[in-house]
GROMACS .gro file of C-alpha atoms in nm:
model
  510
    1MET     CA    1  -0.743   1.554   1.252
    2ILE     CA    2  -1.060   1.763   1.293
    3GLY     CA    3  -0.892   2.044   1.155
    4THR     CA    4  -0.817   1.893   0.882
    5LEU     CA    5  -1.190   1.705   0.818
    6TYR     CA    6  -1.297   2.105   0.841
    7ARG     CA    7  -1.069   2.241   0.586
    8GLU     CA    8  -1.181   1.901   0.390
    9LEU     CA    9  -1.613   1.978   0.483
   10HIS     CA   10  -1.598   2.343   0.434
   11TYR     CA   11  -1.416   2.287   0.052
   12GLN     CA   12  -1.688   1.996  -0.097
   13ILE     CA   13  -1.963   2.278   0.038
   14ALA     CA   14  -1.766   2.502  -0.156
   15LYS     CA   15  -1.769   2.302  -0.404
   16ARG     CA   16  -2.072   2.152  -0.414
   17ASN     CA   17  -2.317   2.512  -0.352
   18PRO     CA   18  -2.366   2.618  -0.696
   19LEU     CA   19  -2.435   2.993  -0.588
   20ILE     CA   20  -2.054   2.958  -0.513
   21ALA     CA   21  -1.892   2.701  -0.719
   22ASN     CA   22  -2.002   2.902  -1.036
   23ASP     CA   23  -1.807   3.161  -0.928
   24GLU     CA   24  -1.445   3.239  -0.968
   25LYS     CA   25  -1.431   3.516  -0.700
   26GLN     CA   26  -1.689   3.367  -0.409
   27PHE     CA   27  -1.539   3.023  -0.448
   28LYS     CA   28  -1.208   3.168  -0.387
   29LYS     CA   29  -1.261   3.336  -0.155
   30ALA     CA   30  -1.454   3.054   0.040
   31ILE     CA   31  -1.133   2.828  -0.012
   32LYS     CA   32  -0.917   3.076   0.169
   33ASN     CA   33  -1.219   3.091   0.425
   34ALA     CA   34  -1.212   2.690   0.479
   35MET     CA   35  -0.845   2.687   0.494
   36SER     CA   36  -0.810   2.855   0.844
   37ILE     CA   37  -1.057   2.716   1.085
   38LYS     CA   38  -0.973   3.026   1.319
   39ARG     CA   39  -1.096   3.300   1.036
   40GLY     CA   40  -1.419   3.048   0.957
   41VAL     CA   41  -1.541   3.013   1.304
   42GLY     CA   42  -1.455   3.403   1.375
   43ILE     CA   43  -1.677   3.477   1.063
   44GLN     CA   44  -1.940   3.312   1.210
   45ILE     CA   45  -1.885   3.466   1.564
   46LEU     CA   46  -1.890   3.795   1.386
   47GLY     CA   47  -2.235   3.698   1.228
   48PHE     CA   48  -2.397   3.592   1.553
   49LEU     CA   49  -2.284   3.837   1.759
   50PRO     CA   50  -2.506   4.165   1.691
   51PHE     CA   51  -2.804   3.903   1.744
   52GLY     CA   52  -2.632   3.889   2.077
   53LEU     CA   53  -2.540   4.219   2.124
   54ILE     CA   54  -2.925   4.320   2.084
   55MET     CA   55  -2.996   4.081   2.393
   56ALA     CA   56  -2.742   4.165   2.604
   57SER     CA   57  -2.937   4.529   2.588
   58THR     CA   58  -3.158   4.331   2.812
   59PHE     CA   59  -2.959   4.279   3.073
   60ILE     CA   60  -2.833   4.597   3.118
   61PHE     CA   61  -3.120   4.775   3.225
   62THR     CA   62  -3.208   4.518   3.531
   63ASN     CA   63  -3.030   4.375   3.855
   64ASP     CA   64  -3.356   4.224   3.975
   65LYS     CA   65  -3.250   3.871   4.030
   66ILE     CA   66  -3.602   3.720   3.969
   67VAL     CA   67  -3.558   3.848   3.644
   68LEU     CA   68  -3.282   3.776   3.534
   69ALA     CA   69  -3.280   3.443   3.611
   70SER     CA   70  -3.555   3.436   3.427
   71LEU     CA   71  -3.447   3.525   3.141
   72MET     CA   72  -3.113   3.309   3.198
   73VAL     CA   73  -3.381   3.068   3.182
   74SER     CA   74  -3.496   3.157   2.808
   75LEU     CA   75  -3.129   3.235   2.702
   76SER     CA   76  -3.006   2.841   2.730
   77LEU     CA   77  -3.242   2.771   2.525
   78LEU     CA   78  -3.067   2.932   2.260
   79PRO     CA   79  -2.747   2.667   2.224
   80PHE     CA   80  -2.930   2.433   2.326
   81ILE     CA   81  -3.241   2.456   2.003
   82PHE     CA   82  -2.879   2.589   1.835
   83ALA     CA   83  -2.677   2.265   1.917
   84MET     CA   84  -2.958   1.966   1.828
   85TYR     CA   85  -3.043   2.152   1.457
   86VAL     CA   86  -2.682   2.158   1.340
   87THR     CA   87  -2.614   1.863   1.497
   88ALA     CA   88  -2.921   1.654   1.334
   89ILE     CA   89  -2.912   1.850   1.027
   90GLN     CA   90  -2.559   1.866   0.958
   91THR     CA   91  -2.456   1.518   1.036
   92SER     CA   92  -2.569   1.357   0.707
   93TYR     CA   93  -2.475   1.629   0.472
   94ILE     CA   94  -2.127   1.568   0.659
   95LEU     CA   95  -2.124   1.201   0.620
   96SER     CA   96  -2.282   1.225   0.263
   97VAL     CA   97  -1.948   1.434   0.114
   98GLY     CA   98  -1.755   1.082   0.187
   99ILE     CA   99  -1.497   1.316   0.453
  100PHE     CA  100  -1.460   1.014   0.671
  101GLU     CA  101  -1.478   0.728   0.406
  102PRO     CA  102  -1.060   0.691   0.462
  103LEU     CA  103  -1.125   0.671   0.806
  104LYS     CA  104  -1.281   0.347   0.780
  105TYR     CA  105  -0.996   0.145   0.682
  106LEU     CA  106  -0.779   0.288   0.982
  107PRO     CA  107  -0.706   0.130   1.297
  108VAL     CA  108  -1.015   0.403   1.438
  109ARG     CA  109  -1.196   0.293   1.838
  110LEU     CA  110  -1.395   0.565   1.792
  111GLY     CA  111  -1.407   0.788   1.511
  112SER     CA  112  -1.752   0.918   1.595
  113LYS     CA  113  -1.564   1.146   1.823
  114TYR     CA  114  -1.357   1.350   1.502
  115LEU     CA  115  -1.725   1.368   1.374
  116SER     CA  116  -1.866   1.504   1.701
  117GLY     CA  117  -1.605   1.704   1.734
  118LEU     CA  118  -1.612   1.858   1.400
  119LEU     CA  119  -1.971   1.909   1.453
  120LEU     CA  120  -1.891   2.198   1.801
  121LEU     CA  121  -1.666   2.362   1.562
  122GLU     CA  122  -1.970   2.453   1.329
  123ILE     CA  123  -2.175   2.502   1.582
  124PHE     CA  124  -1.946   2.727   1.882
  125PRO     CA  125  -2.014   3.038   1.694
  126ALA     CA  126  -2.419   3.029   1.870
  127LEU     CA  127  -2.266   3.160   2.136
  128ALA     CA  128  -2.206   3.455   2.030
  129THR     CA  129  -2.549   3.524   2.094
  130VAL     CA  130  -2.579   3.450   2.426
  131LEU     CA  131  -2.228   3.511   2.612
  132PRO     CA  132  -2.226   3.872   2.576
  133SER     CA  133  -2.579   3.805   2.804
  134VAL     CA  134  -2.392   3.624   3.001
  135PHE     CA  135  -2.073   3.909   3.066
  136VAL     CA  136  -2.348   4.147   3.110
  137LEU     CA  137  -2.511   3.921   3.405
  138MET     CA  138  -2.136   3.860   3.545
  139ALA     CA  139  -2.023   4.225   3.554
  140LYS     CA  140  -2.304   4.252   3.815
  141TYR     CA  141  -2.303   3.884   4.001
  142PRO     CA  142  -1.956   3.798   3.917
  143TYR     CA  143  -2.041   3.359   4.103
  144ALA     CA  144  -2.419   3.469   3.911
  145GLY     CA  145  -2.245   3.563   3.581
  146LEU     CA  146  -1.984   3.225   3.650
  147LEU     CA  147  -2.244   2.954   3.697
  148GLY     CA  148  -2.407   3.113   3.375
  149ILE     CA  149  -2.136   3.041   3.146
  150PHE     CA  150  -2.136   2.679   3.303
  151TRP     CA  151  -2.491   2.674   3.197
  152VAL     CA  152  -2.526   2.800   2.862
  153PHE     CA  153  -2.184   2.521   2.792
  154MET     CA  154  -2.432   2.233   2.941
  155GLY     CA  155  -2.734   2.369   2.718
  156LEU     CA  156  -2.499   2.316   2.371
  157PHE     CA  157  -2.399   1.946   2.552
  158LEU     CA  158  -2.757   1.883   2.662
  159GLY     CA  159  -2.833   1.964   2.259
  160HIS     CA  160  -2.514   1.810   2.117
  161THR     CA  161  -2.637   1.498   2.278
  162LEU     CA  162  -3.012   1.533   2.156
  163GLY     CA  163  -2.910   1.599   1.823
  164LEU     CA  164  -2.658   1.272   1.787
  165ILE     CA  165  -2.964   1.042   1.967
  166ALA     CA  166  -3.202   1.136   1.656
  167VAL     CA  167  -2.890   1.079   1.385
  168ASN     CA  168  -2.860   0.786   1.513
  169PHE     CA  169  -3.222   0.619   1.469
  170PHE     CA  170  -3.308   0.794   1.191
  171SER     CA  171  -3.077   0.944   0.954
  172LEU     CA  172  -2.791   0.673   0.913
  173LYS     CA  173  -2.963   0.463   0.610
  174ILE     CA  174  -2.889   0.363   0.260
  175GLN     CA  175  -3.165   0.542   0.104
  176HIS     CA  176  -3.198   0.337  -0.278
  177ARG     CA  177  -3.470   0.518  -0.489
  178ALA     CA  178  -3.521   0.784  -0.217
  179GLY     CA  179  -3.799   0.969  -0.469
  180LYS     CA  180  -4.034   1.216  -0.399
  181GLY     CA  181  -3.944   1.120  -0.005
  182GLN     CA  182  -3.620   1.323  -0.094
  183SER     CA  183  -3.784   1.648  -0.192
  184ILE     CA  184  -4.036   1.664   0.142
  185ARG     CA  185  -3.693   1.571   0.347
  186ASN     CA  186  -3.560   1.905   0.188
  187ILE     CA  187  -3.873   2.140   0.182
  188ALA     CA  188  -3.842   2.049   0.557
  189ARG     CA  189  -3.475   2.183   0.602
  190ILE     CA  190  -3.524   2.443   0.487
  191VAL     CA  191  -3.867   2.468   0.691
  192LEU     CA  192  -3.701   2.436   0.988
  193PHE     CA  193  -3.391   2.680   0.894
  194PHE     CA  194  -3.663   2.977   0.888
  195LEU     CA  195  -3.839   2.896   1.156
  196PHE     CA  196  -3.463   2.879   1.328
  197ILE     CA  197  -3.408   3.253   1.181
  198GLY     CA  198  -3.726   3.319   1.383
  199MET     CA  199  -3.645   3.172   1.669
  200PHE     CA  200  -3.365   3.473   1.777
  201MET     CA  201  -3.665   3.700   1.689
  202VAL     CA  202  -3.937   3.521   1.931
  203MET     CA  203  -3.682   3.508   2.185
  204ASN     CA  204  -3.573   3.886   2.197
  205TYR     CA  205  -3.993   3.982   2.226
  206LEU     CA  206  -4.008   3.682   2.491
  207GLN     CA  207  -3.735   3.890   2.716
  208TYR     CA  208  -3.901   4.161   2.722
  209TYR     CA  209  -4.247   3.996   2.784
  210ILE     CA  210  -4.030   3.822   3.089
  211ARG     CA  211  -3.910   4.149   3.213
  212ASP     CA  212  -4.296   4.256   3.241
  213HIS     CA  213  -4.402   3.933   3.412
  214SER     CA  214  -4.080   3.837   3.585
  215GLU     CA  215  -4.325   3.691   3.893
  216GLU     CA  216  -4.532   3.429   3.698
  217VAL     CA  217  -4.257   3.320   3.474
  218ALA     CA  218  -4.034   3.280   3.867
  219ARG     CA  219  -4.348   3.119   3.978
  220ILE     CA  220  -4.320   2.843   3.588
  221VAL     CA  221  -3.914   2.817   3.725
  222GLY     CA  222  -3.998   2.723   4.045
  223LYS     CA  223  -4.226   2.425   3.945
  224TYR     CA  224  -3.953   2.220   3.712
  225PHE     CA  225  -3.648   2.338   3.859
  226ILE     CA  226  -3.443   2.067   3.777
  227ALA     CA  227  -3.602   2.041   3.415
  228TYR     CA  228  -3.303   2.196   3.190
  229PRO     CA  229  -3.387   2.466   3.055
  230PHE     CA  230  -3.566   2.574   3.425
  231SER     CA  231  -3.275   2.480   3.589
  232VAL     CA  232  -3.012   2.754   3.477
  233ALA     CA  233  -3.263   2.963   3.713
  234SER     CA  234  -3.046   2.796   4.060
  235ILE     CA  235  -2.787   3.040   3.913
  236PHE     CA  236  -2.819   3.279   4.204
  237ASP     CA  237  -2.819   2.946   4.400
  238PRO     CA  238  -2.450   2.822   4.419
  239LEU     CA  239  -2.477   2.520   4.577
  240ARG     CA  240  -2.844   2.336   4.387
  241SER     CA  241  -2.694   2.491   4.080
  242LEU     CA  242  -2.334   2.279   4.096
  243VAL     CA  243  -2.570   2.021   4.207
  244LEU     CA  244  -2.808   1.983   3.903
  245LEU     CA  245  -2.465   2.040   3.669
  246GLY     CA  246  -2.302   1.774   3.803
  247THR     CA  247  -2.635   1.569   3.799
  248TYR     CA  248  -2.673   1.658   3.416
  249PHE     CA  249  -2.274   1.599   3.268
  250CYS     CA  250  -2.270   1.237   3.435
  251VAL     CA  251  -2.617   1.127   3.285
  252PHE     CA  252  -2.516   1.250   2.958
  253GLY     CA  253  -2.153   1.251   2.960
  254PHE     CA  254  -2.245   0.881   3.001
  255LEU     CA  255  -2.515   0.858   2.753
  256TYR     CA  256  -2.310   1.025   2.513
  257TYR     CA  257  -2.051   0.776   2.501
  258LEU     CA  258  -2.303   0.526   2.444
  259ILE     CA  259  -2.426   0.746   2.055
  260LEU     CA  260  -2.093   0.796   1.998
  261ARG     CA  261  -2.030   0.454   2.006
  262SER     CA  262  -2.397   0.361   1.840
  263VAL     CA  263  -2.324   0.621   1.549
  264TRP     CA  264  -1.930   0.467   1.469
  265GLY     CA  265  -2.092   0.161   1.442
  266LYS     CA  266  -2.364   0.248   1.164
  267ILE     CA  267  -2.113   0.484   0.927
  268LEU     CA  268  -1.918   0.096   0.947
  269GLU     CA  269  -2.213  -0.035   0.897
  270PRO     CA  270  -2.523   0.183   0.814
  271ALA     CA  271  -2.908   0.015   0.752
  272VAL     CA  272  -2.980  -0.019   0.411
  273VAL     CA  273  -3.332   0.140   0.364
  274SER     CA  274  -3.536   0.079  -0.011
  275GLU     CA  275  -3.889   0.279  -0.035
  276LYS     CA  276  -4.169   0.151  -0.246
  277GLN     CA  277  -4.232   0.253  -0.539
  278ILE     CA  278  -4.524   0.294  -0.772
  279VAL     CA  279  -4.346   0.230  -1.137
  280THR     CA  280  -4.568   0.484  -1.418
  281ARG     CA  281  -4.525   0.470  -1.770
  282PHE     CA  282  -4.357   0.773  -1.943
  283LYS     CA  283  -4.561   1.018  -2.108
  284ALA     CA  284  -4.408   1.327  -2.336
  285LYS     CA  285  -4.558   1.644  -2.216
  286THR     CA  286  -4.543   2.008  -2.407
  287ARG     CA  287  -4.528   2.314  -2.224
  288ASN     CA  288  -4.467   2.645  -2.262
  289LYS     CA  289  -4.133   2.743  -2.326
  290ILE     CA  290  -4.138   3.008  -2.062
  291LEU     CA  291  -4.306   2.769  -1.763
  292ALA     CA  292  -4.076   2.542  -1.829
  293VAL     CA  293  -3.755   2.755  -1.782
  294ALA     CA  294  -3.993   2.832  -1.400
  295PHE     CA  295  -4.050   2.453  -1.371
  296LYS     CA  296  -3.725   2.339  -1.408
  297ASP     CA  297  -3.538   2.591  -1.263
  298PHE     CA  298  -3.745   2.521  -0.923
  299LYS     CA  299  -3.729   2.170  -0.949
  300ILE     CA  300  -3.360   2.232  -0.916
  301PHE     CA  301  -3.435   2.415  -0.598
  302LEU     CA  302  -3.593   2.153  -0.482
  303ARG     CA  303  -3.265   1.936  -0.544
  304LYS     CA  304  -3.028   2.171  -0.359
  305PRO     CA  305  -3.174   2.318  -0.032
  306ALA     CA  306  -2.871   2.578  -0.015
  307MET     CA  307  -3.037   2.733  -0.355
  308LEU     CA  308  -3.363   2.779  -0.224
  309VAL     CA  309  -3.262   2.882   0.099
  310ALA     CA  310  -3.122   3.180  -0.030
  311PHE     CA  311  -3.362   3.267  -0.325
  312LEU     CA  312  -3.662   3.203   0.006
  313PHE     CA  313  -3.477   3.488   0.198
  314PRO     CA  314  -3.739   3.751   0.159
  315ILE     CA  315  -3.904   3.536   0.383
  316TYR     CA  316  -3.664   3.644   0.660
  317ILE     CA  317  -3.788   4.024   0.629
  318ILE     CA  318  -4.170   3.988   0.691
  319PHE     CA  319  -4.049   3.775   1.031
  320PRO     CA  320  -4.138   4.011   1.257
  321THR     CA  321  -4.391   4.163   1.135
  322LEU     CA  322  -4.544   3.808   1.192
  323ILE     CA  323  -4.410   3.727   1.529
  324SER     CA  324  -4.550   4.125   1.610
  325SER     CA  325  -4.900   4.083   1.471
  326PHE     CA  326  -4.976   3.730   1.681
  327ARG     CA  327  -4.806   3.885   2.017
  328GLU     CA  328  -5.044   4.230   1.935
  329GLY     CA  329  -5.283   4.035   1.785
  330HIS     CA  330  -5.308   4.317   1.528
  331LEU     CA  331  -5.207   4.382   1.209
  332SER     CA  332  -5.338   4.685   1.019
  333LEU     CA  333  -5.323   4.869   0.608
  334VAL     CA  334  -5.052   5.078   0.711
  335GLU     CA  335  -4.758   4.851   0.877
  336VAL     CA  336  -4.796   4.577   0.517
  337LEU     CA  337  -4.750   4.849   0.301
  338PRO     CA  338  -4.440   4.926   0.346
  339LEU     CA  339  -4.321   4.536   0.387
  340LEU     CA  340  -4.490   4.516   0.026
  341PHE     CA  341  -4.224   4.769  -0.131
  342MET     CA  342  -3.893   4.566   0.101
  343ILE     CA  343  -4.072   4.183  -0.059
  344GLY     CA  344  -4.035   4.357  -0.368
  345LEU     CA  345  -3.717   4.517  -0.343
  346PHE     CA  346  -3.546   4.220  -0.168
  347SER     CA  347  -3.594   3.996  -0.474
  348VAL     CA  348  -3.386   4.091  -0.634
  349PRO     CA  349  -3.086   3.863  -0.494
  350GLY     CA  350  -3.271   3.650  -0.599
  351ALA     CA  351  -3.173   3.714  -0.959
  352ASP     CA  352  -2.828   3.565  -0.860
  353ALA     CA  353  -2.996   3.192  -0.781
  354VAL     CA  354  -3.159   3.211  -1.119
  355LEU     CA  355  -2.879   3.297  -1.330
  356LYS     CA  356  -2.644   3.088  -1.156
  357VAL     CA  357  -2.903   2.769  -1.076
  358GLU     CA  358  -2.821   2.708  -1.559
  359GLY     CA  359  -2.473   2.565  -1.384
  360LYS     CA  360  -2.306   2.378  -1.604
  361ALA     CA  361  -2.689   2.314  -1.832
  362LEU     CA  362  -2.582   2.684  -2.060
  363ASP     CA  363  -2.427   2.491  -2.332
  364PHE     CA  364  -2.710   2.276  -2.366
  365LEU     CA  365  -2.954   2.525  -2.336
  366ARG     CA  366  -2.821   2.720  -2.556
  367THR     CA  367  -2.848   2.424  -2.805
  368LEU     CA  368  -3.285   2.404  -2.795
  369PRO     CA  369  -3.553   2.627  -2.955
  370LEU     CA  370  -3.546   2.900  -2.641
  371LYS     CA  371  -3.586   3.226  -2.790
  372LYS     CA  372  -3.306   3.533  -2.541
  373ARG     CA  373  -3.664   3.659  -2.433
  374GLU     CA  374  -3.827   3.322  -2.314
  375PHE     CA  375  -3.541   3.284  -2.152
  376VAL     CA  376  -3.588   3.608  -1.935
  377VAL     CA  377  -3.939   3.607  -1.862
  378GLY     CA  378  -3.870   3.250  -1.696
  379LYS     CA  379  -3.599   3.383  -1.522
  380VAL     CA  380  -3.847   3.638  -1.437
  381LEU     CA  381  -4.135   3.411  -1.323
  382SER     CA  382  -3.904   3.235  -1.150
  383MET     CA  383  -3.673   3.476  -0.928
  384ALA     CA  384  -4.102   3.728  -0.869
  385ILE     CA  385  -4.335   3.351  -0.749
  386VAL     CA  386  -4.210   3.370  -0.422
  387PRO     CA  387  -4.191   3.725  -0.329
  388ILE     CA  388  -4.537   3.747  -0.536
  389LEU     CA  389  -4.685   3.402  -0.282
  390LEU     CA  390  -4.519   3.591   0.003
  391GLY     CA  391  -4.643   3.940  -0.038
  392ILE     CA  392  -5.055   3.776  -0.076
  393ALA     CA  393  -4.962   3.550   0.165
  394LEU     CA  394  -4.875   3.866   0.364
  395VAL     CA  395  -5.224   4.052   0.239
  396GLY     CA  396  -5.478   3.780   0.403
  397LEU     CA  397  -5.314   3.811   0.700
  398GLY     CA  398  -5.367   4.214   0.733
  399SER     CA  399  -5.685   4.163   0.561
  400TYR     CA  400  -5.736   3.915   0.900
  401TYR     CA  401  -5.727   4.194   1.158
  402ASP     CA  402  -5.770   4.474   0.928
  403TYR     CA  403  -5.993   4.426   0.602
  404LYS     CA  404  -5.877   4.741   0.456
  405ALA     CA  405  -5.552   4.576   0.364
  406VAL     CA  406  -5.718   4.397   0.132
  407VAL     CA  407  -5.671   4.674  -0.159
  408LEU     CA  408  -5.306   4.600  -0.103
  409PHE     CA  409  -5.407   4.335  -0.343
  410PRO     CA  410  -5.268   4.474  -0.586
  411TYR     CA  411  -4.968   4.543  -0.490
  412ALA     CA  412  -4.832   4.176  -0.392
  413ILE     CA  413  -4.831   4.118  -0.716
  414LEU     CA  414  -4.693   4.424  -0.939
  415LEU     CA  415  -4.393   4.512  -0.717
  416PRO     CA  416  -4.220   4.150  -0.766
  417LEU     CA  417  -4.283   4.123  -1.063
  418ILE     CA  418  -4.123   4.532  -1.217
  419ALA     CA  419  -3.850   4.459  -0.946
  420SER     CA  420  -3.817   4.088  -1.146
  421PHE     CA  421  -3.844   4.272  -1.485
  422THR     CA  422  -3.590   4.554  -1.415
  423THR     CA  423  -3.349   4.362  -1.332
  424MET     CA  424  -3.340   4.093  -1.568
  425LEU     CA  425  -3.370   4.376  -1.783
  426TYR     CA  426  -3.080   4.498  -1.704
  427PHE     CA  427  -2.868   4.153  -1.713
  428PHE     CA  428  -3.009   4.051  -2.048
  429HIS     CA  429  -2.952   4.357  -2.232
  430TYR     CA  430  -2.757   4.307  -2.501
  431SER     CA  431  -2.785   4.267  -2.884
  432GLY     CA  432  -2.766   3.901  -2.956
  433GLU     CA  433  -3.014   3.581  -2.940
  434GLU     CA  434  -2.788   3.409  -2.777
  435ILE     CA  435  -2.820   3.294  -2.421
  436GLY     CA  436  -2.581   3.403  -2.200
  437ILE     CA  437  -2.480   3.416  -1.824
  438PRO     CA  438  -2.429   3.791  -1.736
  439ASP     CA  439  -2.080   3.761  -1.513
  440LEU     CA  440  -2.293   3.911  -1.176
  441LYS     CA  441  -2.067   4.094  -0.896
  442TRP     CA  442  -2.185   4.243  -0.578
  443ILE     CA  443  -2.239   4.627  -0.747
  444HIS     CA  444  -2.425   4.483  -0.975
  445VAL     CA  445  -2.680   4.436  -0.729
  446ILE     CA  446  -2.618   4.697  -0.537
  447PHE     CA  447  -2.675   4.884  -0.822
  448MET     CA  448  -3.014   4.715  -0.934
  449PHE     CA  449  -3.125   4.809  -0.588
  450ILE     CA  450  -3.107   5.164  -0.658
  451LEU     CA  451  -3.259   5.112  -0.956
  452VAL     CA  452  -3.487   4.919  -0.814
  453GLY     CA  453  -3.607   5.208  -0.569
  454ALA     CA  454  -3.622   5.424  -0.726
  455ILE     CA  455  -3.870   5.345  -0.976
  456PHE     CA  456  -4.118   5.166  -0.637
  457ALA     CA  457  -3.995   5.534  -0.516
  458ILE     CA  458  -4.192   5.723  -0.764
  459ILE     CA  459  -4.476   5.432  -0.757
  460ALA     CA  460  -4.515   5.557  -0.397
  461ILE     CA  461  -4.490   5.943  -0.418
  462PRO     CA  462  -4.842   5.950  -0.430
  463LEU     CA  463  -4.884   5.764  -0.093
  464VAL     CA  464  -4.680   6.050   0.070
  465LEU     CA  465  -4.888   6.220   0.008
  466SER     CA  466  -5.198   6.114   0.075
  467LEU     CA  467  -5.294   5.704   0.200
  468GLU     CA  468  -5.670   5.796  -0.041
  469ASN     CA  469  -5.433   5.801  -0.341
  470ILE     CA  470  -5.366   5.427  -0.259
  471PHE     CA  471  -5.488   5.343  -0.667
  472ILE     CA  472  -5.337   5.642  -0.847
  473SER     CA  473  -4.984   5.474  -0.691
  474GLN     CA  474  -5.150   5.114  -0.777
  475PHE     CA  475  -5.199   5.242  -1.135
  476ILE     CA  476  -4.879   5.404  -1.211
  477GLY     CA  477  -4.764   5.043  -1.084
  478PHE     CA  478  -4.915   4.893  -1.368
  479VAL     CA  479  -4.829   5.186  -1.628
  480ILE     CA  480  -4.423   5.064  -1.499
  481LEU     CA  481  -4.506   4.699  -1.545
  482LEU     CA  482  -4.648   4.663  -1.878
  483ILE     CA  483  -4.390   4.932  -2.028
  484LEU     CA  484  -4.126   4.706  -1.934
  485VAL     CA  485  -4.347   4.382  -2.095
  486PHE     CA  486  -4.285   4.649  -2.326
  487LEU     CA  487  -3.888   4.666  -2.379
  488ILE     CA  488  -3.904   4.328  -2.371
  489PHE     CA  489  -4.134   4.129  -2.587
  490LEU     CA  490  -4.186   4.502  -2.827
  491GLY     CA  491  -3.917   4.641  -2.781
  492GLY     CA  492  -3.672   4.425  -2.821
  493LEU     CA  493  -3.382   4.419  -2.580
  494LEU     CA  494  -3.084   4.702  -2.761
  495PRO     CA  495  -2.778   4.654  -2.644
  496ARG     CA  496  -2.628   4.830  -2.335
  497GLY     CA  497  -2.288   4.893  -2.317
  498ARG     CA  498  -1.963   4.725  -2.121
  499GLY     CA  499  -2.232   4.588  -1.877
  500CYS     CA  500  -2.272   4.288  -2.023
  501GLU     CA  501  -2.015   4.019  -2.152
  502HIS     CA  502  -2.176   3.891  -2.441
  503SER     CA  503  -2.043   3.583  -2.672
  504LYS     CA  504  -1.674   3.431  -2.594
  505SER     CA  505  -1.570   3.775  -2.522
  506ARG     CA  506  -1.893   3.900  -2.304
  507HIS     CA  507  -2.007   3.589  -2.071
  508ARG     CA  508  -1.887   3.406  -1.914
  509LYS     CA  509  -1.951   3.016  -2.087
  510ILE     CA  510  -2.020   2.770  -1.762
   0.00000   0.00000   0.00000
């Protein structure tokens, strides 16, 4: 039963994500993965494994029991937080796609156990982040390592149970006219997603801190040894550790059973909640066509968090620097400068999101009085606005620690715009005014990385010679941006050959 539900869930996820559904090859690949639990779970495990290997390196270079116990305390937070996060976030989505509807009409006493099993399948791959460290511990201290494995699974179970409690009290409702509240919830999910990504990096820094301050951490752990995750430090005291494990299992096992019953009851008969709405008089507005395209994209992104998460990927790049700056209280001009170039470069994959966001609306767009260059510039703005805001925020943070970093402000605007204009000029460099969606392939994205990287290298040449040449570098960037704008607005979008299909034969109609 769980296998069937897993396949149906991932089929629905693929079908509802425009980034996948609008790309035939990606859709077939997603379906292939969805049909095999081993393949789907295995791919996720491979995604988590690099983080696990990085964290395991800390365990390799120490044999001190106090340090190892303290490291296990920090490490055990990962499965706990991941299980709670996935359970709380994914449950509503799993129920919304309707895969549990058939079970409502069958004589199933506790259908929520299948929901729990399905969620645990989604959570299980995260263990790849902690098990390498536990295996290193087991190689040094077998009994402690075995208890460490039990505690890792216990953390996953505790997080899953607490996530179900949150779902039981806050999520199992039918909401009518969600309005702006739904957009706020979508934004909250996106923020939580990036905080979760940042958690892996925070944990890596935390391990180094624990190794350097093990005695201080040990005093805190000893004071609260009953509470999870501090109870994990008992791995070198087998009897106490087993007693604590048994106590947690009995208490939370009973609570888990009660919550499953309550959750299934609310799935069968969910509460109906209607949010108050202020009815306002409709008023038509005129807006610049270019801005209208950009605003339209962001409204769709807010309604489809899966697309916005992919679109906001450049944020992930600055996480290590942010964490390092807050930890060390220092962020210099030299550290900010390469990050601005990286943010600009990694805005290139955003083209995939801003183009596929059109979905099945392409034919409708062609009926509007919208020129191709207006559509292209609108997509440039959609693609560049988040990296620009991110770069400005980074320069602001750098200026707080080092006032000299303020001279980097032009880069925050120039580099994302150059990357976006270059990318869109490449994809829409065909003759004719008909709007179409280029047949995006990874080879095109890789080529754009190389092309944009080459342009950035030209801009960076004066900086390689001396940091005093910042203004010369910025002037070069400004000239390149003007050339790109000229090519789109004044020079026309000339044919570029075979790279992009046009009309019925050369463009993919969606």
